[in-house]
Coordinates of C-alpha atoms in Angstrom, one line a residue:
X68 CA 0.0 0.0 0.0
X69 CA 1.2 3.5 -0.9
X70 CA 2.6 5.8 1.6
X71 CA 1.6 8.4 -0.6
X72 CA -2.0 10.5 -0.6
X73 CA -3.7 12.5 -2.6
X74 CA -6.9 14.3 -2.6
X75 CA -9.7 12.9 -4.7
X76 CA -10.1 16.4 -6.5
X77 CA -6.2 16.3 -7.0
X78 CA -6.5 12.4 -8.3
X79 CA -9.7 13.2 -10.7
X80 CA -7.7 16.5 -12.1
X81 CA -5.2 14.0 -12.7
X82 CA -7.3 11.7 -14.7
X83 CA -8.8 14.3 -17.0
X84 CA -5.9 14.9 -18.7
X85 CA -6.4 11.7 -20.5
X86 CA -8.2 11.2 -23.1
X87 CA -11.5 10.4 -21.3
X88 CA -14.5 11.7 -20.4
X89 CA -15.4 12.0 -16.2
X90 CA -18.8 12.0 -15.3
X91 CA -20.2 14.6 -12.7
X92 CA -20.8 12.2 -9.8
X93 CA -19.3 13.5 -6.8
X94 CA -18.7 9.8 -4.9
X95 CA -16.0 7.7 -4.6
X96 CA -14.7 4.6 -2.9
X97 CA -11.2 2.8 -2.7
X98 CA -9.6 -0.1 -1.9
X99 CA -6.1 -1.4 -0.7
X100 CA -4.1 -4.2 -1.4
X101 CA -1.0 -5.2 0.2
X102 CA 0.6 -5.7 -3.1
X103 CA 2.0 -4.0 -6.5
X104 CA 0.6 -4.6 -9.6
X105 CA 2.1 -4.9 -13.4
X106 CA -0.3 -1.8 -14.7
X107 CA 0.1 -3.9 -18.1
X108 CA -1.2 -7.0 -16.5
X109 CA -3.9 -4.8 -15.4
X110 CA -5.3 -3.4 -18.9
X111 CA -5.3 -7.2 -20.4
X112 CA -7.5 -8.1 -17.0
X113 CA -10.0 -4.9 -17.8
X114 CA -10.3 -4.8 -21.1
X115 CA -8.1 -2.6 -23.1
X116 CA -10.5 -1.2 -25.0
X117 CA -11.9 0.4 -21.6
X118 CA -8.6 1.3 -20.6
X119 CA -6.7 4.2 -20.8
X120 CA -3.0 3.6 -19.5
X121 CA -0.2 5.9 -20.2
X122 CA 2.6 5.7 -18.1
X123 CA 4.6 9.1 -19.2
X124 CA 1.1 10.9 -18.5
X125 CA -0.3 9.0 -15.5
X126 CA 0.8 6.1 -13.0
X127 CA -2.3 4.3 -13.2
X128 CA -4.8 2.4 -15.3
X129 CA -8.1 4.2 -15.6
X130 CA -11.1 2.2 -16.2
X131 CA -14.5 3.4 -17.2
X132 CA -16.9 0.1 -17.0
X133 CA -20.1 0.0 -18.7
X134 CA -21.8 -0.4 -15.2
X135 CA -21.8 1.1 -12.9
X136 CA -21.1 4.9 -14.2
X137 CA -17.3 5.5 -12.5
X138 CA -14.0 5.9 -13.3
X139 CA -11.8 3.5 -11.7
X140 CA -8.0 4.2 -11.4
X141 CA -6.0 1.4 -10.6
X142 CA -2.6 2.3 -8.9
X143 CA 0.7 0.1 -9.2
X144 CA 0.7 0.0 -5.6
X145 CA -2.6 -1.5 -5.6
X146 CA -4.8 0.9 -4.8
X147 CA -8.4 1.1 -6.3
X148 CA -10.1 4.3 -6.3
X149 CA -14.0 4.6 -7.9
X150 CA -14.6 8.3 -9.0
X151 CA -17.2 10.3 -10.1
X152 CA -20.2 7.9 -9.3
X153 CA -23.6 9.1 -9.3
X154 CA -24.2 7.0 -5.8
X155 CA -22.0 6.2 -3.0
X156 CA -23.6 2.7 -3.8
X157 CA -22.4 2.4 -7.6
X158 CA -18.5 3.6 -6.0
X159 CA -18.0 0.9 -3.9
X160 CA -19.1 -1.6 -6.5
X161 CA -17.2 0.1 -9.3
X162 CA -14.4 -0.9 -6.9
X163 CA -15.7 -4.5 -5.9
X164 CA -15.9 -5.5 -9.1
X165 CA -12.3 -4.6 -10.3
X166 CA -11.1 -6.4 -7.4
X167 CA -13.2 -9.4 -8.2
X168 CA -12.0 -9.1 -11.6
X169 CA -8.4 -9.3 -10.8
X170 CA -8.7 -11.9 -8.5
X171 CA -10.5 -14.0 -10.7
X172 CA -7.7 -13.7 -12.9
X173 CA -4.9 -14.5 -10.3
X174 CA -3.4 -11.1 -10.2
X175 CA -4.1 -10.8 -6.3
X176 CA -2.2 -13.0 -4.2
X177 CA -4.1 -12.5 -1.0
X178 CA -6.4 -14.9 0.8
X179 CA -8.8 -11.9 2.1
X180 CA -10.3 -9.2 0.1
X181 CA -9.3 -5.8 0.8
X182 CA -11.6 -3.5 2.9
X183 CA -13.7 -1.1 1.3
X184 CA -13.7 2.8 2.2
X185 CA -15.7 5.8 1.4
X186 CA -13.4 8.0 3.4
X187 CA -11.7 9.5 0.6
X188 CA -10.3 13.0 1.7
X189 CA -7.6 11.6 1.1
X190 CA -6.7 8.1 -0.8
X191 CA -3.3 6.2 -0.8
X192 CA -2.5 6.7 -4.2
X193 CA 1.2 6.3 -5.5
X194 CA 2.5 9.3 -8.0
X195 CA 5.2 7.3 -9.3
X196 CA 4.5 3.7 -9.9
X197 CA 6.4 0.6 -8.4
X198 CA 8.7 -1.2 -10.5
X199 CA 6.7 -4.8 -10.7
X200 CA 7.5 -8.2 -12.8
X201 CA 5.5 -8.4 -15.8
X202 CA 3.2 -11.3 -15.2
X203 CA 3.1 -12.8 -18.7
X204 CA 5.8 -14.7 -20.6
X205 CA 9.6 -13.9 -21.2
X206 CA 11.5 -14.0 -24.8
X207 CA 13.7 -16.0 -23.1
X208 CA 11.6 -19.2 -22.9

């Protein structure tokens, strides 16, 4: 987990500047997990195609799902932050389901599931993302 915070407003100000389009709702919801993440690993495990990942703009993945209406930024450090959600609700299961998703797909290596929060003055979020393996194959093999 990051040692890191950052404001929501800060994080969401972040996210605009790529190329996607933020909603108006005011809600969000994270999660930590005691673990770093391959951000490319994460894109194949969303969906690319509802991905936006570049790492010389921004050190996470965001995610836009097609339900519920968030943004979810996925941090290296393994932080998952649901923004700009209509309802509370839709936040914390914007954030649910990217953790179900990447656990379904092996890519968190904990036995419990991380707690959910709604305090989000502040969010552990890291600016600069953790050098990680590559889950995935080598050239080497």
């Amino acid at each position: 987990m990051s040692e890191n915070t950052i404001s929501v407003a800060e994080l969401r100000s972040r996210v605009s500047e790529l190329p996607i389009t933020l909603s108006e709702g005011e809600n969000a919801a994270y999660a930590s997990v005691d673990q770093a993440f391959s951000l490319e690993s994460v894109v194949i495990a969303l969906d690319e195609e509802d991905c936006v990942y570049d790492e010389e703009t921004f050190s996470g993945v965001a995610y836009q799902p097609d339900s519920p209406l968030a943004t979810v930024v996925v941090s290296g450090d393994g932080t998952i932050v649901a923004l700009d959600a209509r309802e509370q609700a839709d936040a914390k299961t914007a954030v649910s389901q990217v953790v179900d998703k990447l656990d379904d797909l092996g890519l968190l290596t904990g036995d419990s599931s991380p707690e959910l929060s709604t305090d989000t003055r502040a969010v552990p979020f890291a600016l600069d993302a953790p050098a990680v393996e590559t889950l995935g194959y080598d050239d080497e093999s």
